[in-house]
């Protein structure tokens, strides 16, 4: 791949110390092209979420290098990493992870406010995004007043608030019923195409994974199989 | 408002929905409020008593004293008194001479301080001396001077009989011995045998605390040979004791605030633990560690500011009500005032508020710093 959006080379990551240490990712190489939608599948504990956290700059690898949009991220300080996350990456987690104290619109506006936009501008953009995910009528509802599917759609709108280049979704449908899961995945797929995103989706759902451009299967030895 | 402070405010307002955190926050708030209230009321009480003492000093003591820098008698005291009287306008200038003596009365013979003043017409004994000698108005005491006169039998102390005209209250900070005040000419005769003046004492009830500075200015070129003491210099040990009392009480009651601040620290740490997932999400959305730190610092400071404002307001209000209503009476005749006095000084309240806010900020800083140092993924792994 000549100019990948995401490049990992020799990435290692483990947790714990001494005898309790568990190596989760070992010498992992991976490239994800621009505009590609990749599903990451594999058994529990194999390091799928860890991989997503490393790509999303939420964690640092023990060894190896990561490049996002051509930027080697190893040398970046905490503030620069945060700024890059805000500008380049959108996250959707398995559980919606919306802030309970904010209504749907303010939750979507949050990345924009963190990115320095004014409150008014952020709310306007958040309102437009909620409309795109079909929740304009729920803008003033708090997370506990929304259904699971609606919460996840708000989370998708929040992930897209800054117009990111990369969308990272960690089992975005894992906590939803079949119908809601289908709706959320279709929404992600639609926005991926319309926004020209590079998407990495961790999922246990083989059916949804097969609808992605490529499936990357992780096994406990961190061997990557491209399907 | 930056988003981190807006979020801190939302967290604070939204705490009511989470019972355990809301309870601990309420305890932190009440603790800090009570600490500030206690400090404000205690300092108002102290200031009330101390201002009463200062008022008595102003009423009974000289406001400035001019003596020879050499410690000897004043040269040309009349000329100097005239000059100061002309320069200082409303201030009164009196010539004074003092010395030690023995005073004998029905109760025995005791050492005393003999004070001669140009503004005094009769003889007055202070309460301590009158009690020791068992004398009152109309009784005569015998004064033995340290000055001697030569007789055929050799040198003998100069003696004089003085009739007590009145018994006066003791001057604050007068020391342990008794004081006998008499007309200047009488004391000059007893102590010196000639019209000697030891010092000039000045009073200006309109501006007692700055009189010494005005005297120094009025003395001009004679300043070098003279020693000018203000009311603060004349009663330095007393003022030092009052200042020390104030500082020690501030520290002692301030410890309550420290304990309340530690409680706040626990509260912020607890909220931080409860919000671990939110913090990971905020980091995931691009909030830099410094801003995460500011979020929790803001949370602590908001609790601290609310408690400080509440405590200061309630404390000042309570002190003023207690002072105006005289709700805490004192035994008559024992104290110079009839009820416990409170005096709220804005500067003191401001110092207490700043102290409280600093403590709240420090208390919030530690958990805020710890939270900001975490890798965002840590919060997500725990979920």
Coordinates of C-alpha atoms in Angstrom, one line a residue:
Chain A
X1 CA 0.0 0.0 0.0
X2 CA 1.7 3.2 -1.1
X3 CA 0.1 5.8 1.2
X4 CA -1.9 4.1 3.9
X5 CA -4.0 6.1 6.4
X6 CA -2.9 3.8 9.2
X7 CA 0.4 2.0 9.4
X8 CA 1.6 -0.3 12.3
X9 CA 5.1 -1.8 12.2
X10 CA 6.3 -4.3 14.8
X11 CA 3.9 -3.2 17.4
X12 CA 4.0 -4.9 20.7
X13 CA 1.8 -4.3 23.7
X14 CA 1.4 -6.2 27.0
X15 CA 0.0 -5.6 30.4
X16 CA 1.2 -6.4 33.9
X17 CA 4.7 -7.0 35.4
X18 CA 6.9 -10.0 35.9
X19 CA 5.3 -13.4 35.9
X20 CA 1.9 -11.8 35.6
X21 CA 2.8 -10.1 32.3
X22 CA 0.5 -10.9 29.4
X23 CA 1.7 -10.1 25.9
X24 CA -1.4 -9.1 24.0
X25 CA 0.0 -7.9 20.7
X26 CA 3.4 -9.2 19.4
X27 CA 5.2 -7.7 16.5
X28 CA 2.1 -6.7 14.7
X29 CA 2.3 -5.2 11.2
X30 CA -0.7 -3.7 9.6
X31 CA -1.7 -1.2 7.0
X32 CA -5.2 0.3 6.4
X33 CA -5.7 2.3 3.2
X34 CA -7.5 5.6 2.9
X35 CA -11.3 5.2 2.5
X36 CA -11.0 1.5 3.5
X37 CA -13.5 -0.1 5.9
X38 CA -11.8 -2.8 7.9
X39 CA -13.4 -5.2 10.3
X40 CA -11.1 -6.6 13.0
X41 CA -12.3 -10.0 14.3
X42 CA -10.9 -12.6 16.7
X43 CA -11.6 -14.3 20.0
X44 CA -11.9 -12.4 23.2
X45 CA -8.7 -11.2 24.8
X46 CA -6.7 -11.4 21.5
X47 CA -6.1 -7.7 21.6
X48 CA -8.8 -6.2 19.3
X49 CA -9.7 -3.3 21.6
X50 CA -6.0 -2.8 22.5
X51 CA -5.3 -2.5 18.8
X52 CA -8.0 0.1 18.5
X53 CA -6.7 2.0 21.5
X54 CA -3.2 2.1 20.0
X55 CA -4.5 3.3 16.6
X56 CA -6.7 5.8 18.4
X57 CA -3.7 7.2 20.5
X58 CA -5.5 6.2 23.7
X59 CA -2.5 4.0 24.7
X60 CA 1.1 3.7 23.7
X61 CA 2.8 0.6 22.3
X62 CA 5.7 -1.0 24.2
X63 CA 7.6 -1.4 20.9
X64 CA 7.1 -0.7 17.3
X65 CA 5.8 2.4 15.4
X66 CA 2.4 3.8 14.4
X67 CA 1.8 6.3 11.7
X68 CA -1.6 8.0 11.2
X69 CA -2.1 10.0 8.0
X70 CA 1.6 9.9 7.5
X71 CA 2.4 11.3 11.0
X72 CA 4.6 9.1 13.2
X73 CA 2.9 9.4 16.5
X74 CA 5.6 8.0 18.8
X75 CA 7.3 11.4 19.3
X76 CA 4.2 13.3 20.0
X77 CA 3.6 14.7 23.5
X78 CA 0.3 14.2 25.4
X79 CA -1.2 17.5 24.2
X80 CA -0.2 16.9 20.6
X81 CA -1.7 13.4 20.8
X82 CA -4.9 14.8 22.2
X83 CA -5.1 17.4 19.5
X84 CA -4.5 14.8 16.8
X85 CA -7.2 12.6 18.3
X86 CA -9.6 15.5 18.4
X87 CA -8.9 16.4 14.7
X88 CA -8.3 13.1 13.0
X89 CA -10.1 10.3 15.0
X90 CA -13.7 9.6 15.8
X91 CA -14.5 6.9 18.4
X92 CA -17.6 4.7 18.8
X93 CA -17.5 2.4 21.8
X94 CA -19.4 -0.8 22.6
X95 CA -21.4 1.0 25.2
X96 CA -22.4 4.5 24.1
X97 CA -20.2 6.2 26.7
X98 CA -22.2 9.4 26.5
X99 CA -21.9 11.8 29.3
X100 CA -24.9 11.5 31.6
X101 CA -24.9 15.2 32.5
X102 CA -25.3 16.4 28.9
X103 CA -28.2 16.0 26.6
X104 CA -27.8 14.4 23.1
X105 CA -26.9 17.7 21.4
X106 CA -24.3 18.8 24.0
X107 CA -22.8 15.3 23.9
X108 CA -22.4 15.6 20.1
X109 CA -21.1 19.1 20.5
X110 CA -18.4 18.0 23.0
X111 CA -15.6 17.2 20.5
X112 CA -16.2 20.6 18.8
X113 CA -16.1 22.5 22.1
X114 CA -12.9 20.6 23.0
X115 CA -11.6 21.5 19.6
X116 CA -12.1 25.2 20.4
X117 CA -15.4 25.9 18.5
X118 CA -17.8 28.4 20.1
X119 CA -20.8 27.0 22.0
X120 CA -23.2 28.3 19.4
X121 CA -21.3 26.9 16.4
X122 CA -20.8 23.6 18.1
X123 CA -24.5 23.3 18.9
X124 CA -25.5 24.2 15.4
X125 CA -23.2 21.5 13.9
X126 CA -24.4 19.0 16.6
X127 CA -28.0 19.7 15.6
X128 CA -27.2 19.1 12.0
X129 CA -25.4 15.8 12.8
X130 CA -28.3 14.6 14.9
X131 CA -30.6 15.3 12.0
X132 CA -28.3 13.1 9.8
X133 CA -28.6 10.2 12.2
X134 CA -32.3 10.7 12.4
X135 CA -32.4 12.0 16.0
X136 CA -33.2 15.7 15.5
X137 CA -36.3 15.2 17.7
X138 CA -34.2 13.8 20.5
X139 CA -31.6 16.6 20.8
X140 CA -32.6 17.7 24.3
X141 CA -33.0 14.2 25.7
X142 CA -30.4 12.9 28.2
X143 CA -28.7 9.5 27.6
X144 CA -30.9 7.7 30.1
X145 CA -34.0 8.9 28.1
X146 CA -32.8 7.3 24.9
X147 CA -33.0 3.7 23.8
X148 CA -29.8 1.7 23.2
X149 CA -29.9 2.1 19.5
X150 CA -30.5 5.8 19.8
X151 CA -27.7 6.2 22.3
X152 CA -25.3 4.5 19.8
X153 CA -26.5 6.7 17.0
X154 CA -25.8 9.8 19.1
X155 CA -22.3 8.3 19.8
X156 CA -21.9 7.9 16.0
X157 CA -22.9 11.5 15.5
X158 CA -20.4 12.5 18.2
X159 CA -17.6 10.5 16.5
X160 CA -18.2 12.4 13.3
X161 CA -18.5 15.9 14.8
X162 CA -15.0 17.1 13.9
X163 CA -15.1 15.6 10.4
X164 CA -12.5 13.0 11.3
X165 CA -10.4 11.0 8.7
X166 CA -10.5 7.9 10.8
X167 CA -13.5 6.2 12.5
X168 CA -12.7 3.6 15.1
X169 CA -15.6 1.6 16.4
X170 CA -15.2 -1.0 19.2
X171 CA -18.0 -3.5 18.9
X172 CA -20.5 -0.7 18.1
X173 CA -23.4 -3.1 17.8
X174 CA -22.3 -5.5 20.6
X175 CA -24.8 -4.2 23.1
X176 CA -27.8 -3.9 20.8
X177 CA -30.6 -6.1 19.6
X178 CA -30.4 -7.4 16.1
X179 CA -32.6 -4.7 14.6
X180 CA -30.9 -1.9 16.3
X181 CA -27.5 -3.4 15.5
X182 CA -28.5 -3.5 11.8
X183 CA -29.6 0.1 11.9
X184 CA -26.4 1.3 13.6
X185 CA -24.1 -0.6 11.3
X186 CA -26.0 0.6 8.2
X187 CA -25.6 4.1 9.5
X188 CA -21.9 3.7 10.0
X189 CA -21.5 2.1 6.6
X190 CA -23.5 5.0 5.0
X191 CA -21.5 7.7 6.7
X192 CA -18.2 5.9 6.0
X193 CA -19.0 6.1 2.3
X194 CA -20.4 9.7 2.3
X195 CA -17.7 11.2 4.5
X196 CA -14.9 9.2 2.8
X197 CA -13.8 7.8 6.2
X198 CA -11.1 5.2 6.9
X199 CA -13.0 2.9 9.3
X200 CA -11.8 0.2 11.6
X201 CA -14.5 -1.8 13.3
X202 CA -13.9 -4.3 15.9
X203 CA -16.8 -6.8 16.0
X204 CA -17.7 -10.4 17.0
X205 CA -20.5 -10.3 14.4
X206 CA -19.2 -12.2 11.4
X207 CA -22.2 -11.2 9.3
X208 CA -21.5 -7.5 9.8
X209 CA -17.7 -8.0 9.4
X210 CA -18.3 -9.6 6.0
X211 CA -20.0 -6.4 4.8
X212 CA -16.7 -4.5 5.3
X213 CA -14.2 -4.0 2.6
X214 CA -11.7 -6.2 4.4
X215 CA -11.7 -8.5 7.4
X216 CA -8.5 -8.7 9.6
X217 CA -8.5 -11.7 11.9
X218 CA -6.3 -11.6 15.0
X219 CA -5.2 -14.8 16.6
X220 CA -3.5 -15.2 20.0
X221 CA -0.1 -15.1 18.4
X222 CA -1.0 -11.8 16.9
X223 CA -0.9 -13.3 13.5
X224 CA -2.9 -11.2 11.1
X225 CA -5.0 -13.0 8.5
X226 CA -6.6 -10.9 5.8
X227 CA -9.8 -12.3 4.5
Chain B
X1 CA -16.5 29.6 29.5
X2 CA -13.9 26.9 28.6
X3 CA -15.6 23.5 28.1
X4 CA -13.7 21.9 31.0
X5 CA -15.1 24.5 33.5
X6 CA -18.6 24.1 31.9
X7 CA -18.3 20.4 32.4
X8 CA -17.1 20.8 36.0
X9 CA -20.2 23.0 36.7
X10 CA -22.4 20.3 35.0
X11 CA -20.9 17.6 37.2
X12 CA -21.5 19.7 40.3
X13 CA -25.1 20.5 39.3
X14 CA -25.7 16.9 38.2
X15 CA -24.4 15.4 41.5
X16 CA -27.9 15.4 43.0
X17 CA -28.7 12.4 40.8
X18 CA -26.0 10.3 42.4
X19 CA -26.8 9.9 46.0
X20 CA -23.5 8.7 47.5
X21 CA -21.4 11.3 45.6
X22 CA -24.0 14.0 46.4
X23 CA -23.8 13.1 50.1
X24 CA -20.0 13.3 50.2
X25 CA -20.1 16.6 48.3
X26 CA -22.7 18.0 50.6
X27 CA -20.5 17.0 53.6
X28 CA -17.5 18.7 52.0
X29 CA -19.5 21.8 51.3
X30 CA -20.9 21.9 54.9
X31 CA -17.4 21.2 56.4
X32 CA -15.8 24.0 54.5
X33 CA -18.7 26.3 55.2
X34 CA -18.5 25.6 58.9
X35 CA -14.8 26.1 58.9
X36 CA -15.0 29.5 57.2
X37 CA -17.9 30.5 59.4
X38 CA -16.1 29.5 62.6
X39 CA -13.0 31.4 61.5
X40 CA -14.9 34.5 60.6
X41 CA -16.9 34.5 63.9
X42 CA -13.8 33.8 66.0
X43 CA -11.8 36.5 64.4
X44 CA -14.8 38.9 64.7
X45 CA -15.0 38.1 68.4
X46 CA -11.3 38.6 68.8
X47 CA -11.4 41.8 66.9
X48 CA -14.3 42.9 69.1
X49 CA -12.4 42.4 72.3
X50 CA -9.1 43.8 70.9
X51 CA -10.8 46.9 69.5
X52 CA -12.3 47.4 73.0
X53 CA -8.8 47.2 74.5
X54 CA -7.5 49.6 71.9
X55 CA -10.4 52.0 72.6
X56 CA -9.6 51.9 76.3
X57 CA -5.9 52.6 75.5
X58 CA -6.9 55.6 73.4
X59 CA -9.2 56.9 76.2
X60 CA -6.7 56.5 79.0
X61 CA -3.2 56.6 77.6
X62 CA -1.1 59.2 75.9
X63 CA -1.1 59.0 72.1
X64 CA 2.5 60.2 71.7
X65 CA 5.4 60.9 74.0
X66 CA 8.4 63.1 73.4
X67 CA 11.5 62.6 75.6
X68 CA 15.2 63.3 75.3
X69 CA 17.0 60.7 73.1
X70 CA 19.7 60.6 75.7
X71 CA 17.2 59.4 78.4
X72 CA 17.9 62.6 80.5
X73 CA 15.5 65.4 81.3
X74 CA 14.0 67.5 78.5
X75 CA 15.8 70.8 77.8
X76 CA 13.5 73.8 77.4
X77 CA 10.3 71.8 77.8
X78 CA 8.1 74.9 77.8
X79 CA 9.5 76.1 74.5
X80 CA 9.1 72.6 73.0
X81 CA 5.5 72.3 74.3
X82 CA 4.6 75.7 72.8
X83 CA 6.1 74.7 69.4
X84 CA 4.2 71.4 69.3
X85 CA 1.0 73.0 70.5
X86 CA 1.2 75.6 67.7
X87 CA 2.0 73.0 65.0
X88 CA -0.5 70.3 66.0
X89 CA -3.5 72.5 66.6
X90 CA -6.2 70.4 68.4
X91 CA -3.7 68.0 70.1
X92 CA -3.1 68.6 73.8
X93 CA 0.5 68.7 75.1
X94 CA 1.2 68.0 78.7
X95 CA 4.5 68.1 80.6
X96 CA 5.2 64.9 82.6
X97 CA 7.7 63.7 85.1
X98 CA 7.8 60.2 86.5
X99 CA 9.8 58.3 89.0
X100 CA 9.7 55.5 91.6
X101 CA 8.8 56.0 95.2
X102 CA 7.5 54.3 98.3
X103 CA 3.9 55.1 99.3
X104 CA 2.8 54.5 102.9
X105 CA -0.8 54.2 103.9
X106 CA -3.0 52.4 106.4
X107 CA -2.5 49.1 104.5
X108 CA 1.3 49.4 104.6
X109 CA 4.1 50.7 102.5
X110 CA 4.4 49.7 98.8
X111 CA 6.6 50.8 95.9
X112 CA 4.7 52.8 93.3
X113 CA 5.2 54.8 90.2
X114 CA 4.8 58.5 90.8
X115 CA 3.6 60.5 87.8
X116 CA 3.4 64.3 87.7
X117 CA 1.3 65.9 85.0
X118 CA 0.7 69.5 84.1
X119 CA -3.0 68.8 83.3
X120 CA -3.7 67.3 86.8
X121 CA -4.9 69.4 89.7
X122 CA -5.5 66.8 92.5
X123 CA -3.9 63.6 93.5
X124 CA -5.2 60.3 92.2
X125 CA -4.3 56.7 93.0
X126 CA -5.0 53.9 90.6
X127 CA -7.2 51.0 91.8
X128 CA -4.3 48.7 92.5
X129 CA -2.4 51.2 94.7
X130 CA -5.6 52.3 96.5
X131 CA -6.4 48.7 97.2
X132 CA -2.9 47.9 98.5
X133 CA -2.8 50.9 100.7
X134 CA -6.4 50.6 101.8
X135 CA -7.1 54.2 101.0
X136 CA -9.8 56.1 99.2
X137 CA -10.7 59.7 98.4
X138 CA -10.0 62.0 101.3
X139 CA -7.3 59.7 102.9
X140 CA -3.7 60.9 103.1
X141 CA -0.7 58.9 102.0
X142 CA 3.0 59.6 102.7
X143 CA 5.4 59.5 99.7
X144 CA 9.0 58.7 100.2
X145 CA 11.2 59.9 97.4
X146 CA 14.5 58.3 96.3
X147 CA 15.9 61.9 96.5
X148 CA 17.5 62.8 99.8
X149 CA 18.1 66.0 101.6
X150 CA 20.9 66.8 104.0
X151 CA 19.9 67.1 107.7
X152 CA 22.0 67.3 110.8
X153 CA 21.4 63.6 111.1
X154 CA 22.7 63.0 107.6
X155 CA 20.9 62.5 104.3
X156 CA 17.3 61.5 104.6
X157 CA 14.7 60.7 101.9
X158 CA 12.4 63.6 100.9
X159 CA 8.9 62.9 102.2
X160 CA 5.5 64.5 101.4
X161 CA 2.0 63.9 102.5
X162 CA -0.6 63.8 99.8
X163 CA -4.4 63.7 100.1
X164 CA -6.0 61.3 97.6
X165 CA -8.6 63.1 95.6
X166 CA -9.9 60.2 93.5
X167 CA -9.2 56.6 92.6
X168 CA -8.8 56.1 88.8
X169 CA -9.0 53.0 86.6
X170 CA -5.7 51.4 85.6
X171 CA -4.2 52.2 82.3
X172 CA -4.1 49.1 80.1
X173 CA -0.5 47.6 80.0
X174 CA 0.5 49.6 83.2
X175 CA 2.4 46.7 84.7
X176 CA 2.0 45.2 88.1
X177 CA 2.8 48.1 90.4
X178 CA 0.5 50.9 91.5
X179 CA 0.5 54.4 90.1
X180 CA 0.1 57.7 91.9
X181 CA -0.7 60.7 89.8
X182 CA -0.2 64.2 91.1
X183 CA 0.2 67.8 89.8
X184 CA 3.5 68.4 88.0
X185 CA 4.9 70.9 90.5
X186 CA 4.2 68.6 93.4
X187 CA 6.0 65.6 91.8
X188 CA 8.9 67.8 90.6
X189 CA 9.4 68.9 94.2
X190 CA 9.3 65.4 95.5
X191 CA 11.5 63.7 92.8
X192 CA 13.9 66.5 91.7
X193 CA 13.5 69.5 94.0
X194 CA 13.4 71.7 90.8
X195 CA 11.1 72.1 87.8
X196 CA 12.4 69.2 85.8
X197 CA 10.4 67.7 82.9
X198 CA 11.0 64.2 81.7
X199 CA 8.7 64.1 78.7
X200 CA 5.8 65.7 76.9
X201 CA 2.7 63.6 76.5
X202 CA 0.4 64.4 73.7
X203 CA -3.2 63.4 73.0
X204 CA -5.4 63.8 69.9
X205 CA -8.6 61.8 70.2
X206 CA -9.4 62.6 66.6
X207 CA -6.3 60.8 65.2
X208 CA -4.5 59.0 68.0
X209 CA -2.7 56.4 65.8
X210 CA -0.9 58.9 63.6
X211 CA -0.1 61.5 66.1
X212 CA 3.5 60.4 66.6
X213 CA 4.2 60.8 62.8
X214 CA 2.8 64.3 63.0
X215 CA 4.9 65.1 66.0
X216 CA 8.1 63.9 64.2
X217 CA 7.2 66.1 61.3
X218 CA 6.5 69.1 63.6
X219 CA 9.8 68.7 65.4
X220 CA 11.8 69.3 62.3
X221 CA 15.5 69.9 63.0
X222 CA 15.1 69.0 66.7
X223 CA 14.1 65.5 65.9
X224 CA 17.5 64.0 66.2
X225 CA 17.9 64.9 69.9
X226 CA 14.5 63.7 70.9
X227 CA 12.8 60.4 71.1
X228 CA 9.2 60.2 69.8
X229 CA 7.0 57.2 70.7
X230 CA 3.5 56.6 69.3
X231 CA 0.8 54.8 71.1
X232 CA 2.0 51.6 69.5
X233 CA 5.5 52.1 70.8
X234 CA 4.3 53.0 74.3
X235 CA 2.3 49.7 74.6
X236 CA 4.4 47.5 72.4
X237 CA 4.3 44.4 74.6
X238 CA 0.5 44.6 74.7
X239 CA 0.2 45.0 71.0
X240 CA 2.6 42.2 70.4
X241 CA 0.5 40.0 72.7
X242 CA -2.7 40.9 70.8
X243 CA -1.1 40.2 67.5
X244 CA 0.3 36.8 68.7
X245 CA -3.2 35.9 70.1
X246 CA -4.7 36.8 66.8
X247 CA -2.2 34.7 64.8
X248 CA -2.4 31.7 67.1
X249 CA -6.2 31.7 67.1
X250 CA -6.2 32.0 63.3
X251 CA -3.9 29.0 63.1
X252 CA -5.9 26.9 65.6
X253 CA -9.3 27.6 64.1
X254 CA -7.7 27.4 60.6
X255 CA -6.9 23.8 61.3
X256 CA -10.7 23.2 61.0
X257 CA -10.4 24.5 57.5
X258 CA -7.5 22.2 56.7
X259 CA -9.6 19.2 57.9
X260 CA -12.5 20.3 55.8
X261 CA -10.1 20.7 52.8
X262 CA -8.9 17.1 53.3
X263 CA -12.5 16.0 53.1
X264 CA -12.8 18.0 49.9
X265 CA -9.7 16.2 48.6
X266 CA -11.5 12.8 49.3
X267 CA -14.6 14.1 47.6
X268 CA -12.8 15.1 44.4
X269 CA -10.9 11.9 44.4
X270 CA -14.2 10.0 44.7
X271 CA -15.8 11.9 41.9
X272 CA -12.7 11.3 39.8
X273 CA -13.0 7.6 40.5
X274 CA -16.6 7.6 39.6
X275 CA -16.0 9.5 36.4
X276 CA -13.1 7.3 35.2
X277 CA -15.0 6.2 32.1
X278 CA -16.1 9.8 31.3
X279 CA -12.5 11.0 31.6
X280 CA -11.3 8.3 29.2
X281 CA -14.0 9.3 26.8
X282 CA -13.1 13.0 27.1
X283 CA -9.5 12.1 26.4
X284 CA -10.6 10.0 23.5
X285 CA -12.4 13.0 22.1
X286 CA -9.2 15.0 22.3
X287 CA -9.2 16.7 25.7
X288 CA -5.6 17.3 26.6
X289 CA -4.3 16.1 30.1
X290 CA -3.9 19.7 31.2
X291 CA -7.5 20.4 30.5
X292 CA -8.6 17.2 32.3
X293 CA -6.6 18.5 35.3
X294 CA -8.3 21.9 35.0
X295 CA -11.7 20.2 35.0
X296 CA -11.2 18.5 38.4
X297 CA -9.4 21.5 39.7
X298 CA -12.4 23.6 38.7
X299 CA -14.7 21.1 40.4
X300 CA -12.8 21.5 43.7
X301 CA -12.5 25.2 43.4
X302 CA -16.2 25.6 42.7
X303 CA -17.1 23.6 45.8
X304 CA -14.5 25.6 47.7
X305 CA -15.8 28.9 46.3
X306 CA -19.4 28.1 47.1
X307 CA -18.5 27.0 50.7
X308 CA -16.3 30.0 51.2
X309 CA -18.9 32.5 50.1
X310 CA -21.6 30.8 52.1
X311 CA -19.4 30.5 55.2
X312 CA -18.1 34.1 55.0
X313 CA -21.6 35.4 54.5
X314 CA -23.2 33.4 57.3
X315 CA -20.2 34.1 59.7
X316 CA -20.2 37.9 59.1
X317 CA -24.0 38.0 59.4
X318 CA -24.0 36.0 62.6
X319 CA -21.2 38.1 64.1
X320 CA -23.1 41.3 63.3
X321 CA -26.4 40.1 64.7
X322 CA -24.7 38.9 67.9
X323 CA -22.9 42.3 68.3
X324 CA -26.0 44.4 67.6
X325 CA -28.4 42.4 69.8
X326 CA -25.9 42.0 72.6
X327 CA -27.0 38.4 72.8
X328 CA -24.0 37.3 74.9
X329 CA -24.0 39.5 78.0
X330 CA -21.0 40.0 80.3
X331 CA -21.0 40.6 84.0
X332 CA -21.3 44.3 84.8
X333 CA -18.3 45.9 86.4
X334 CA -15.9 43.1 85.4
X335 CA -15.4 44.1 81.8
X336 CA -15.4 47.4 80.1
X337 CA -18.3 46.3 77.9
X338 CA -21.7 44.9 78.8
X339 CA -21.9 42.2 76.1
X340 CA -19.4 40.1 74.1
X341 CA -18.3 42.5 71.3
X342 CA -18.0 41.3 67.7
X343 CA -16.4 43.4 65.0
X344 CA -16.4 42.2 61.4
X345 CA -13.5 43.6 59.4
X346 CA -13.7 43.2 55.6
X347 CA -9.9 42.7 55.3
X348 CA -10.1 39.8 57.8
X349 CA -13.0 38.2 56.0
X350 CA -11.1 38.6 52.7
X351 CA -8.0 36.9 54.2
X352 CA -10.1 34.0 55.5
X353 CA -11.7 33.6 52.1
X354 CA -8.4 33.7 50.3
X355 CA -7.0 31.1 52.8
X356 CA -10.1 28.9 52.3
X357 CA -9.8 29.1 48.5
X358 CA -6.1 28.3 48.5
X359 CA -6.8 25.2 50.7
X360 CA -9.7 24.1 48.4
X361 CA -7.4 24.6 45.3
X362 CA -4.6 22.6 46.9
X363 CA -7.1 19.9 48.0
X364 CA -8.4 19.6 44.4
X365 CA -5.0 19.7 42.8
X366 CA -3.8 16.3 44.0
X367 CA -6.6 14.2 42.6
X368 CA -6.8 16.4 39.5
X369 CA -3.1 15.8 38.8
X370 CA -3.4 12.1 39.4
X371 CA -6.4 11.9 37.0
X372 CA -4.6 13.8 34.3
X373 CA -1.6 11.5 34.4
X374 CA -3.7 8.4 33.5
X375 CA -3.5 7.0 30.0
X376 CA -7.1 7.3 28.5
X377 CA -7.2 3.5 27.7
X378 CA -6.9 2.7 31.5
X379 CA -10.4 4.1 32.1
X380 CA -11.8 2.1 29.2
X381 CA -10.2 -1.1 30.3
X382 CA -11.8 -0.9 33.7
X383 CA -15.3 -0.7 32.1

